[in-house]
């Protein structure tokens, strides 16, 4: 089991907190991951309620920075180190006057257990959910935003708990910029392990949709993927989201992006099996002249061939989105060098169809190699040194 | 002739770890004479009558007799998965004066010394090997009267090539005791240890010595086989041999030397090549040594010719 440790900065903060309540704040630092983005909660600005200086450390009040809707909200938490077993009080942000959940609804505060170090974590999570719900009710007052919100939760991939909404007030005190942070439920679990092993961590995909004002039809979308997922799907360059067409219900747009991601995941998963099939086909035809092949990820293989007494090496490299993208064939000379390296020619536009079976691809590769080797021989002799 | 039965194993006797692809390969029946897809291996006729002694029996084998069961019976202790783990390759280069004799002749009539050609071919070999997997490592042993470890393992092909350039002086040698080679190897290489099922768990690396020997006049001796026994007891140690020699004649020791080299192939997994006179062939054989020892077919099973399907049928 992984032993989690608080980080250095957190250790400092923790050391200021009264030992009577410290166990709960420590649990918050280690395990306090909340919200749609499953982000960490930060503790800052520790203060004490005690007038006298008799026992130190004795901080029992602090601020929490909680990630929410792509930004953060700040709540004050107030313990009393002289009555450590009492549950804490909370003060919410100045813009959240209307957010006032009743005690009856807050199970974690009602059934506060001082001895359970997770009590604070649970109360924060519960309050955050209430806050999220509160924002939802505010949204529902505005017919346009309500329409958008409903379009979101209509999608099968999205539940209300997956949507965090944030308003900011503009200079006139009215509703200004509105942000929707939407968690997309996509199954990334079947992505082959080799694509994720260097980037451990969670799988997550979120869309942040920003409106400059509730009436605006201009929506700015941003896609957030956890490093593990981003890397496995080919990096940010291969993950372009479509432009937001003004007037599109938010739900429709999110659904479109979800589909895009799901397709990418499917391509990557199927690609893995296809690569295996491709490798097996090649080995069954050309295994007697194989040099090396990637037995782990099926991404590369090489052969030594002889044609009219001319020997040459073929290196085949598989692209991420195989079979949609075709493998790269590199001819390499075993006789000639060019600028100090073996002379090579690479091809990725030979006759190819992703619909061919592995065997067909291997046979067609033979034809391609035979059609090209003569040219390669000539150019390697012309351009290379022996 | 009786029809060859469909082979129940893949090309090498070791278990085929291509998870679920076993059936694909079995049905293709590699080596089956009736299979039109199989590349026909040319009957091997080495130059100057140097015939590689089969590991199991002295009979000649040609392709129609090819039967994997025969191959299996002669081979001991094959126990590894066919993974392309990193190789630690030790280039063992003979620096006797015979390596500097202008015995190679190209078609245009130019004469070359084997040493120069080998260095070139090694340069191409090392760079290609690095390109196939940049985790391969290379070391250098120089042999005159004895074997001497001169360059430790490095990932850099360039470094070894550079170090090779440093060695150009050859000397007259009267003998070479193979024990010094094996002792040097034993002292300087680390063989991986695999705990658990060796046929499935991949080793961290394999060690391959490429023994490049160029003497026709002085016979190889082998006084003490302890180090060889030790190294050969590991399934992850391989020795390939590259013998450069004069045309076989009564007054030289080519045949005996070649036989000694073939005897070094304890497990039947080595690639042993011999060459004289032909610079192109020297490069061809060096390229054949590119093949990964855990994945390559047995030398007798290799077939490099690529030709249109209709020419095979």
JSON list of C-alpha atoms in Angstrom, two decimals, chain B residues 101-282:
[
{"chain": "B", "resi": 101, "resn": "UNK", "atom": "CA", "xyz": [47.10, -8.93, -45.93]},
{"chain": "B", "resi": 102, "resn": "UNK", "atom": "CA", "xyz": [45.52, -7.69, -49.13]},
{"chain": "B", "resi": 103, "resn": "UNK", "atom": "CA", "xyz": [43.58, -10.84, -49.74]},
{"chain": "B", "resi": 104, "resn": "UNK", "atom": "CA", "xyz": [40.20, -9.39, -50.69]},
{"chain": "B", "resi": 105, "resn": "UNK", "atom": "CA", "xyz": [39.48, -8.37, -54.23]},
{"chain": "B", "resi": 106, "resn": "UNK", "atom": "CA", "xyz": [36.48, -6.44, -55.52]},
{"chain": "B", "resi": 107, "resn": "UNK", "atom": "CA", "xyz": [34.97, -6.93, -58.94]},
{"chain": "B", "resi": 108, "resn": "UNK", "atom": "CA", "xyz": [36.78, -3.89, -60.20]},
{"chain": "B", "resi": 109, "resn": "UNK", "atom": "CA", "xyz": [40.09, -5.45, -59.22]},
{"chain": "B", "resi": 110, "resn": "UNK", "atom": "CA", "xyz": [40.81, -3.30, -56.17]},
{"chain": "B", "resi": 111, "resn": "UNK", "atom": "CA", "xyz": [42.55, -5.08, -53.34]},
{"chain": "B", "resi": 112, "resn": "UNK", "atom": "CA", "xyz": [41.60, -4.73, -49.68]},
{"chain": "B", "resi": 113, "resn": "UNK", "atom": "CA", "xyz": [42.87, -5.96, -46.37]},
{"chain": "B", "resi": 114, "resn": "UNK", "atom": "CA", "xyz": [40.28, -7.73, -44.25]},
{"chain": "B", "resi": 115, "resn": "UNK", "atom": "CA", "xyz": [40.89, -5.38, -41.33]},
{"chain": "B", "resi": 116, "resn": "UNK", "atom": "CA", "xyz": [39.85, -2.34, -43.31]},
{"chain": "B", "resi": 117, "resn": "UNK", "atom": "CA", "xyz": [36.75, -4.04, -44.63]},
{"chain": "B", "resi": 118, "resn": "UNK", "atom": "CA", "xyz": [35.77, -5.40, -41.23]},
{"chain": "B", "resi": 119, "resn": "UNK", "atom": "CA", "xyz": [36.07, -1.98, -39.67]},
{"chain": "B", "resi": 120, "resn": "UNK", "atom": "CA", "xyz": [33.78, -0.54, -42.31]},
{"chain": "B", "resi": 121, "resn": "UNK", "atom": "CA", "xyz": [31.31, -3.35, -41.99]},
{"chain": "B", "resi": 122, "resn": "UNK", "atom": "CA", "xyz": [31.41, -3.07, -38.21]},
{"chain": "B", "resi": 123, "resn": "UNK", "atom": "CA", "xyz": [30.70, 0.64, -38.46]},
{"chain": "B", "resi": 124, "resn": "UNK", "atom": "CA", "xyz": [27.57, -0.07, -40.47]},
{"chain": "B", "resi": 125, "resn": "UNK", "atom": "CA", "xyz": [26.66, -2.97, -38.17]},
{"chain": "B", "resi": 126, "resn": "UNK", "atom": "CA", "xyz": [26.99, -0.94, -34.98]},
{"chain": "B", "resi": 127, "resn": "UNK", "atom": "CA", "xyz": [25.04, 2.03, -36.29]},
{"chain": "B", "resi": 128, "resn": "UNK", "atom": "CA", "xyz": [22.28, -0.18, -37.61]},
{"chain": "B", "resi": 129, "resn": "UNK", "atom": "CA", "xyz": [22.08, -2.10, -34.35]},
{"chain": "B", "resi": 130, "resn": "UNK", "atom": "CA", "xyz": [21.73, 1.16, -32.44]},
{"chain": "B", "resi": 131, "resn": "UNK", "atom": "CA", "xyz": [18.99, 2.24, -34.77]},
{"chain": "B", "resi": 132, "resn": "UNK", "atom": "CA", "xyz": [17.07, -0.98, -34.20]},
{"chain": "B", "resi": 133, "resn": "UNK", "atom": "CA", "xyz": [17.24, -0.43, -30.46]},
{"chain": "B", "resi": 134, "resn": "UNK", "atom": "CA", "xyz": [19.18, 2.35, -28.80]},
{"chain": "B", "resi": 135, "resn": "UNK", "atom": "CA", "xyz": [19.48, 0.32, -25.62]},
{"chain": "B", "resi": 136, "resn": "UNK", "atom": "CA", "xyz": [21.94, -2.09, -27.19]},
{"chain": "B", "resi": 137, "resn": "UNK", "atom": "CA", "xyz": [25.46, -1.73, -25.80]},
{"chain": "B", "resi": 138, "resn": "UNK", "atom": "CA", "xyz": [28.82, -2.49, -27.32]},
{"chain": "B", "resi": 139, "resn": "UNK", "atom": "CA", "xyz": [32.26, -3.39, -26.01]},
{"chain": "B", "resi": 140, "resn": "UNK", "atom": "CA", "xyz": [35.57, -4.18, -27.68]},
{"chain": "B", "resi": 141, "resn": "UNK", "atom": "CA", "xyz": [38.10, -6.97, -27.22]},
{"chain": "B", "resi": 142, "resn": "UNK", "atom": "CA", "xyz": [41.32, -7.07, -29.20]},
{"chain": "B", "resi": 143, "resn": "UNK", "atom": "CA", "xyz": [43.09, -10.37, -29.82]},
{"chain": "B", "resi": 144, "resn": "UNK", "atom": "CA", "xyz": [46.70, -10.96, -30.70]},
{"chain": "B", "resi": 145, "resn": "UNK", "atom": "CA", "xyz": [48.54, -13.58, -28.65]},
{"chain": "B", "resi": 146, "resn": "UNK", "atom": "CA", "xyz": [45.85, -13.14, -26.03]},
{"chain": "B", "resi": 147, "resn": "UNK", "atom": "CA", "xyz": [42.47, -11.50, -25.74]},
{"chain": "B", "resi": 148, "resn": "UNK", "atom": "CA", "xyz": [42.39, -8.07, -24.19]},
{"chain": "B", "resi": 149, "resn": "UNK", "atom": "CA", "xyz": [39.33, -6.11, -23.02]},
{"chain": "B", "resi": 150, "resn": "UNK", "atom": "CA", "xyz": [39.95, -2.62, -24.34]},
{"chain": "B", "resi": 151, "resn": "UNK", "atom": "CA", "xyz": [36.64, -0.82, -24.42]},
{"chain": "B", "resi": 152, "resn": "UNK", "atom": "CA", "xyz": [33.88, -1.14, -21.88]},
{"chain": "B", "resi": 153, "resn": "UNK", "atom": "CA", "xyz": [30.18, -1.29, -22.69]},
{"chain": "B", "resi": 154, "resn": "UNK", "atom": "CA", "xyz": [28.74, 1.85, -24.18]},
{"chain": "B", "resi": 155, "resn": "UNK", "atom": "CA", "xyz": [25.46, 2.76, -25.86]},
{"chain": "B", "resi": 156, "resn": "UNK", "atom": "CA", "xyz": [27.37, 4.87, -28.32]},
{"chain": "B", "resi": 157, "resn": "UNK", "atom": "CA", "xyz": [28.14, 3.13, -31.59]},
{"chain": "B", "resi": 158, "resn": "UNK", "atom": "CA", "xyz": [30.27, 6.15, -32.49]},
{"chain": "B", "resi": 159, "resn": "UNK", "atom": "CA", "xyz": [32.49, 5.62, -29.50]},
{"chain": "B", "resi": 160, "resn": "UNK", "atom": "CA", "xyz": [33.30, 2.03, -30.41]},
{"chain": "B", "resi": 161, "resn": "UNK", "atom": "CA", "xyz": [33.82, 2.95, -34.04]},
{"chain": "B", "resi": 162, "resn": "UNK", "atom": "CA", "xyz": [36.20, 5.66, -32.92]},
{"chain": "B", "resi": 163, "resn": "UNK", "atom": "CA", "xyz": [38.01, 3.24, -30.64]},
{"chain": "B", "resi": 164, "resn": "UNK", "atom": "CA", "xyz": [38.24, 0.75, -33.48]},
{"chain": "B", "resi": 165, "resn": "UNK", "atom": "CA", "xyz": [40.01, 3.36, -35.55]},
{"chain": "B", "resi": 166, "resn": "UNK", "atom": "CA", "xyz": [42.72, 3.55, -32.90]},
{"chain": "B", "resi": 167, "resn": "UNK", "atom": "CA", "xyz": [43.68, -0.04, -33.58]},
{"chain": "B", "resi": 168, "resn": "UNK", "atom": "CA", "xyz": [45.53, -0.35, -36.84]},
{"chain": "B", "resi": 169, "resn": "UNK", "atom": "CA", "xyz": [48.80, -2.00, -35.93]},
{"chain": "B", "resi": 170, "resn": "UNK", "atom": "CA", "xyz": [48.79, -5.70, -36.33]},
{"chain": "B", "resi": 171, "resn": "UNK", "atom": "CA", "xyz": [51.48, -8.11, -35.28]},
{"chain": "B", "resi": 172, "resn": "UNK", "atom": "CA", "xyz": [52.70, -11.55, -36.21]},
{"chain": "B", "resi": 173, "resn": "UNK", "atom": "CA", "xyz": [51.02, -14.06, -33.99]},
{"chain": "B", "resi": 174, "resn": "UNK", "atom": "CA", "xyz": [52.03, -17.62, -33.47]},
{"chain": "B", "resi": 175, "resn": "UNK", "atom": "CA", "xyz": [49.06, -18.87, -31.56]},
{"chain": "B", "resi": 176, "resn": "UNK", "atom": "CA", "xyz": [45.75, -18.06, -30.03]},
{"chain": "B", "resi": 177, "resn": "UNK", "atom": "CA", "xyz": [44.32, -19.80, -27.00]},
{"chain": "B", "resi": 178, "resn": "UNK", "atom": "CA", "xyz": [40.56, -19.49, -26.89]},
{"chain": "B", "resi": 179, "resn": "UNK", "atom": "CA", "xyz": [40.70, -19.74, -23.10]},
{"chain": "B", "resi": 180, "resn": "UNK", "atom": "CA", "xyz": [41.96, -16.18, -22.96]},
{"chain": "B", "resi": 181, "resn": "UNK", "atom": "CA", "xyz": [38.91, -15.03, -24.87]},
{"chain": "B", "resi": 182, "resn": "UNK", "atom": "CA", "xyz": [36.45, -16.80, -22.61]},
{"chain": "B", "resi": 183, "resn": "UNK", "atom": "CA", "xyz": [38.32, -15.72, -19.51]},
{"chain": "B", "resi": 184, "resn": "UNK", "atom": "CA", "xyz": [38.23, -12.10, -20.59]},
{"chain": "B", "resi": 185, "resn": "UNK", "atom": "CA", "xyz": [34.54, -12.38, -21.35]},
{"chain": "B", "resi": 186, "resn": "UNK", "atom": "CA", "xyz": [33.78, -14.02, -18.04]},
{"chain": "B", "resi": 187, "resn": "UNK", "atom": "CA", "xyz": [35.64, -11.34, -16.14]},
{"chain": "B", "resi": 188, "resn": "UNK", "atom": "CA", "xyz": [33.93, -8.46, -17.84]},
{"chain": "B", "resi": 189, "resn": "UNK", "atom": "CA", "xyz": [30.36, -9.40, -18.61]},
{"chain": "B", "resi": 190, "resn": "UNK", "atom": "CA", "xyz": [27.42, -9.75, -16.33]},
{"chain": "B", "resi": 191, "resn": "UNK", "atom": "CA", "xyz": [24.91, -12.41, -17.19]},
{"chain": "B", "resi": 192, "resn": "UNK", "atom": "CA", "xyz": [21.34, -11.74, -16.16]},
{"chain": "B", "resi": 193, "resn": "UNK", "atom": "CA", "xyz": [19.59, -13.93, -13.66]},
{"chain": "B", "resi": 194, "resn": "UNK", "atom": "CA", "xyz": [15.92, -14.62, -14.17]},
{"chain": "B", "resi": 195, "resn": "UNK", "atom": "CA", "xyz": [13.95, -15.84, -11.19]},
{"chain": "B", "resi": 196, "resn": "UNK", "atom": "CA", "xyz": [10.86, -17.75, -12.07]},
{"chain": "B", "resi": 197, "resn": "UNK", "atom": "CA", "xyz": [9.71, -19.23, -15.33]},
{"chain": "B", "resi": 198, "resn": "UNK", "atom": "CA", "xyz": [12.60, -18.62, -17.70]},
{"chain": "B", "resi": 199, "resn": "UNK", "atom": "CA", "xyz": [10.57, -19.52, -20.73]},
{"chain": "B", "resi": 200, "resn": "UNK", "atom": "CA", "xyz": [8.26, -16.59, -20.10]},
{"chain": "B", "resi": 201, "resn": "UNK", "atom": "CA", "xyz": [10.04, -13.93, -18.08]},
{"chain": "B", "resi": 202, "resn": "UNK", "atom": "CA", "xyz": [12.30, -11.82, -20.29]},
{"chain": "B", "resi": 203, "resn": "UNK", "atom": "CA", "xyz": [15.90, -11.25, -19.17]},
{"chain": "B", "resi": 204, "resn": "UNK", "atom": "CA", "xyz": [17.17, -7.72, -18.64]},
{"chain": "B", "resi": 205, "resn": "UNK", "atom": "CA", "xyz": [19.63, -8.23, -21.48]},
{"chain": "B", "resi": 206, "resn": "UNK", "atom": "CA", "xyz": [21.57, -10.88, -23.35]},
{"chain": "B", "resi": 207, "resn": "UNK", "atom": "CA", "xyz": [25.31, -11.05, -23.98]},
{"chain": "B", "resi": 208, "resn": "UNK", "atom": "CA", "xyz": [26.60, -11.81, -27.46]},
{"chain": "B", "resi": 209, "resn": "UNK", "atom": "CA", "xyz": [30.24, -12.12, -28.39]},
{"chain": "B", "resi": 210, "resn": "UNK", "atom": "CA", "xyz": [31.07, -11.70, -32.07]},
{"chain": "B", "resi": 211, "resn": "UNK", "atom": "CA", "xyz": [34.39, -13.43, -32.60]},
{"chain": "B", "resi": 212, "resn": "UNK", "atom": "CA", "xyz": [36.11, -12.08, -35.69]},
{"chain": "B", "resi": 213, "resn": "UNK", "atom": "CA", "xyz": [39.11, -14.22, -36.51]},
{"chain": "B", "resi": 214, "resn": "UNK", "atom": "CA", "xyz": [41.41, -13.92, -39.48]},
{"chain": "B", "resi": 215, "resn": "UNK", "atom": "CA", "xyz": [44.19, -16.49, -39.23]},
{"chain": "B", "resi": 216, "resn": "UNK", "atom": "CA", "xyz": [44.67, -19.23, -41.72]},
{"chain": "B", "resi": 217, "resn": "UNK", "atom": "CA", "xyz": [48.10, -20.24, -40.60]},
{"chain": "B", "resi": 218, "resn": "UNK", "atom": "CA", "xyz": [47.95, -20.69, -36.89]},
{"chain": "B", "resi": 219, "resn": "UNK", "atom": "CA", "xyz": [45.55, -23.12, -35.37]},
{"chain": "B", "resi": 220, "resn": "UNK", "atom": "CA", "xyz": [43.32, -22.27, -32.47]},
{"chain": "B", "resi": 221, "resn": "UNK", "atom": "CA", "xyz": [44.06, -23.94, -29.19]},
{"chain": "B", "resi": 222, "resn": "UNK", "atom": "CA", "xyz": [41.74, -24.24, -26.24]},
{"chain": "B", "resi": 223, "resn": "UNK", "atom": "CA", "xyz": [43.54, -25.18, -23.06]},
{"chain": "B", "resi": 224, "resn": "UNK", "atom": "CA", "xyz": [40.98, -24.53, -20.36]},
{"chain": "B", "resi": 225, "resn": "UNK", "atom": "CA", "xyz": [37.25, -24.71, -20.91]},
{"chain": "B", "resi": 226, "resn": "UNK", "atom": "CA", "xyz": [36.07, -23.65, -17.44]},
{"chain": "B", "resi": 227, "resn": "UNK", "atom": "CA", "xyz": [35.14, -20.13, -18.42]},
{"chain": "B", "resi": 228, "resn": "UNK", "atom": "CA", "xyz": [33.34, -21.37, -21.51]},
{"chain": "B", "resi": 229, "resn": "UNK", "atom": "CA", "xyz": [31.35, -23.85, -19.46]},
{"chain": "B", "resi": 230, "resn": "UNK", "atom": "CA", "xyz": [30.38, -21.11, -17.08]},
{"chain": "B", "resi": 231, "resn": "UNK", "atom": "CA", "xyz": [29.26, -18.72, -19.77]},
{"chain": "B", "resi": 232, "resn": "UNK", "atom": "CA", "xyz": [27.50, -21.33, -21.86]},
{"chain": "B", "resi": 233, "resn": "UNK", "atom": "CA", "xyz": [25.52, -22.50, -18.84]},
{"chain": "B", "resi": 234, "resn": "UNK", "atom": "CA", "xyz": [23.50, -19.31, -19.13]},
{"chain": "B", "resi": 235, "resn": "UNK", "atom": "CA", "xyz": [20.72, -19.28, -21.71]},
{"chain": "B", "resi": 236, "resn": "UNK", "atom": "CA", "xyz": [21.49, -15.61, -22.26]},
{"chain": "B", "resi": 237, "resn": "UNK", "atom": "CA", "xyz": [25.04, -15.98, -23.55]},
{"chain": "B", "resi": 238, "resn": "UNK", "atom": "CA", "xyz": [25.69, -16.28, -27.27]},
{"chain": "B", "resi": 239, "resn": "UNK", "atom": "CA", "xyz": [28.82, -16.51, -29.34]},
{"chain": "B", "resi": 240, "resn": "UNK", "atom": "CA", "xyz": [28.81, -15.87, -33.08]},
{"chain": "B", "resi": 241, "resn": "UNK", "atom": "CA", "xyz": [31.92, -16.40, -35.16]},
{"chain": "B", "resi": 242, "resn": "UNK", "atom": "CA", "xyz": [33.12, -14.63, -38.29]},
{"chain": "B", "resi": 243, "resn": "UNK", "atom": "CA", "xyz": [36.04, -16.44, -39.88]},
{"chain": "B", "resi": 244, "resn": "UNK", "atom": "CA", "xyz": [38.11, -14.67, -42.51]},
{"chain": "B", "resi": 245, "resn": "UNK", "atom": "CA", "xyz": [40.56, -16.95, -44.27]},
{"chain": "B", "resi": 246, "resn": "UNK", "atom": "CA", "xyz": [42.58, -17.76, -47.33]},
{"chain": "B", "resi": 247, "resn": "UNK", "atom": "CA", "xyz": [41.27, -20.28, -49.81]},
{"chain": "B", "resi": 248, "resn": "UNK", "atom": "CA", "xyz": [41.44, -23.72, -48.27]},
{"chain": "B", "resi": 249, "resn": "UNK", "atom": "CA", "xyz": [44.69, -25.48, -49.17]},
{"chain": "B", "resi": 250, "resn": "UNK", "atom": "CA", "xyz": [46.90, -28.23, -47.88]},
{"chain": "B", "resi": 251, "resn": "UNK", "atom": "CA", "xyz": [49.43, -25.84, -46.46]},
{"chain": "B", "resi": 252, "resn": "UNK", "atom": "CA", "xyz": [47.05, -23.86, -44.29]},
{"chain": "B", "resi": 253, "resn": "UNK", "atom": "CA", "xyz": [44.89, -24.58, -41.29]},
{"chain": "B", "resi": 254, "resn": "UNK", "atom": "CA", "xyz": [41.58, -23.19, -42.49]},
{"chain": "B", "resi": 255, "resn": "UNK", "atom": "CA", "xyz": [39.61, -26.36, -42.28]},
{"chain": "B", "resi": 256, "resn": "UNK", "atom": "CA", "xyz": [40.77, -27.26, -38.78]},
{"chain": "B", "resi": 257, "resn": "UNK", "atom": "CA", "xyz": [40.23, -23.72, -37.57]},
{"chain": "B", "resi": 258, "resn": "UNK", "atom": "CA", "xyz": [36.75, -23.63, -39.01]},
{"chain": "B", "resi": 259, "resn": "UNK", "atom": "CA", "xyz": [35.90, -26.90, -37.34]},
{"chain": "B", "resi": 260, "resn": "UNK", "atom": "CA", "xyz": [37.17, -25.60, -34.04]},
{"chain": "B", "resi": 261, "resn": "UNK", "atom": "CA", "xyz": [34.94, -22.58, -34.43]},
{"chain": "B", "resi": 262, "resn": "UNK", "atom": "CA", "xyz": [31.95, -24.74, -35.21]},
{"chain": "B", "resi": 263, "resn": "UNK", "atom": "CA", "xyz": [32.63, -26.71, -32.06]},
{"chain": "B", "resi": 264, "resn": "UNK", "atom": "CA", "xyz": [32.29, -23.54, -30.04]},
{"chain": "B", "resi": 265, "resn": "UNK", "atom": "CA", "xyz": [28.61, -23.64, -30.89]},
{"chain": "B", "resi": 266, "resn": "UNK", "atom": "CA", "xyz": [27.57, -25.62, -27.83]},
{"chain": "B", "resi": 267, "resn": "UNK", "atom": "CA", "xyz": [23.85, -25.13, -28.10]},
{"chain": "B", "resi": 268, "resn": "UNK", "atom": "CA", "xyz": [23.38, -25.00, -31.85]},
{"chain": "B", "resi": 269, "resn": "UNK", "atom": "CA", "xyz": [22.21, -21.40, -31.65]},
{"chain": "B", "resi": 270, "resn": "UNK", "atom": "CA", "xyz": [25.28, -19.63, -32.94]},
{"chain": "B", "resi": 271, "resn": "UNK", "atom": "CA", "xyz": [25.77, -18.03, -36.29]},
{"chain": "B", "resi": 272, "resn": "UNK", "atom": "CA", "xyz": [29.09, -19.12, -37.74]},
{"chain": "B", "resi": 273, "resn": "UNK", "atom": "CA", "xyz": [30.15, -17.56, -41.01]},
{"chain": "B", "resi": 274, "resn": "UNK", "atom": "CA", "xyz": [33.29, -17.94, -43.05]},
{"chain": "B", "resi": 275, "resn": "UNK", "atom": "CA", "xyz": [34.55, -15.75, -45.87]},
{"chain": "B", "resi": 276, "resn": "UNK", "atom": "CA", "xyz": [37.48, -15.23, -48.15]},
{"chain": "B", "resi": 277, "resn": "UNK", "atom": "CA", "xyz": [38.26, -12.82, -50.98]},
{"chain": "B", "resi": 278, "resn": "UNK", "atom": "CA", "xyz": [34.78, -11.34, -51.50]},
{"chain": "B", "resi": 279, "resn": "UNK", "atom": "CA", "xyz": [34.23, -7.85, -49.95]},
{"chain": "B", "resi": 280, "resn": "UNK", "atom": "CA", "xyz": [30.54, -7.80, -50.75]},
{"chain": "B", "resi": 281, "resn": "UNK", "atom": "CA", "xyz": [29.94, -11.11, -49.06]},
{"chain": "B", "resi": 282, "resn": "UNK", "atom": "CA", "xyz": [31.81, -9.86, -46.03]}
]
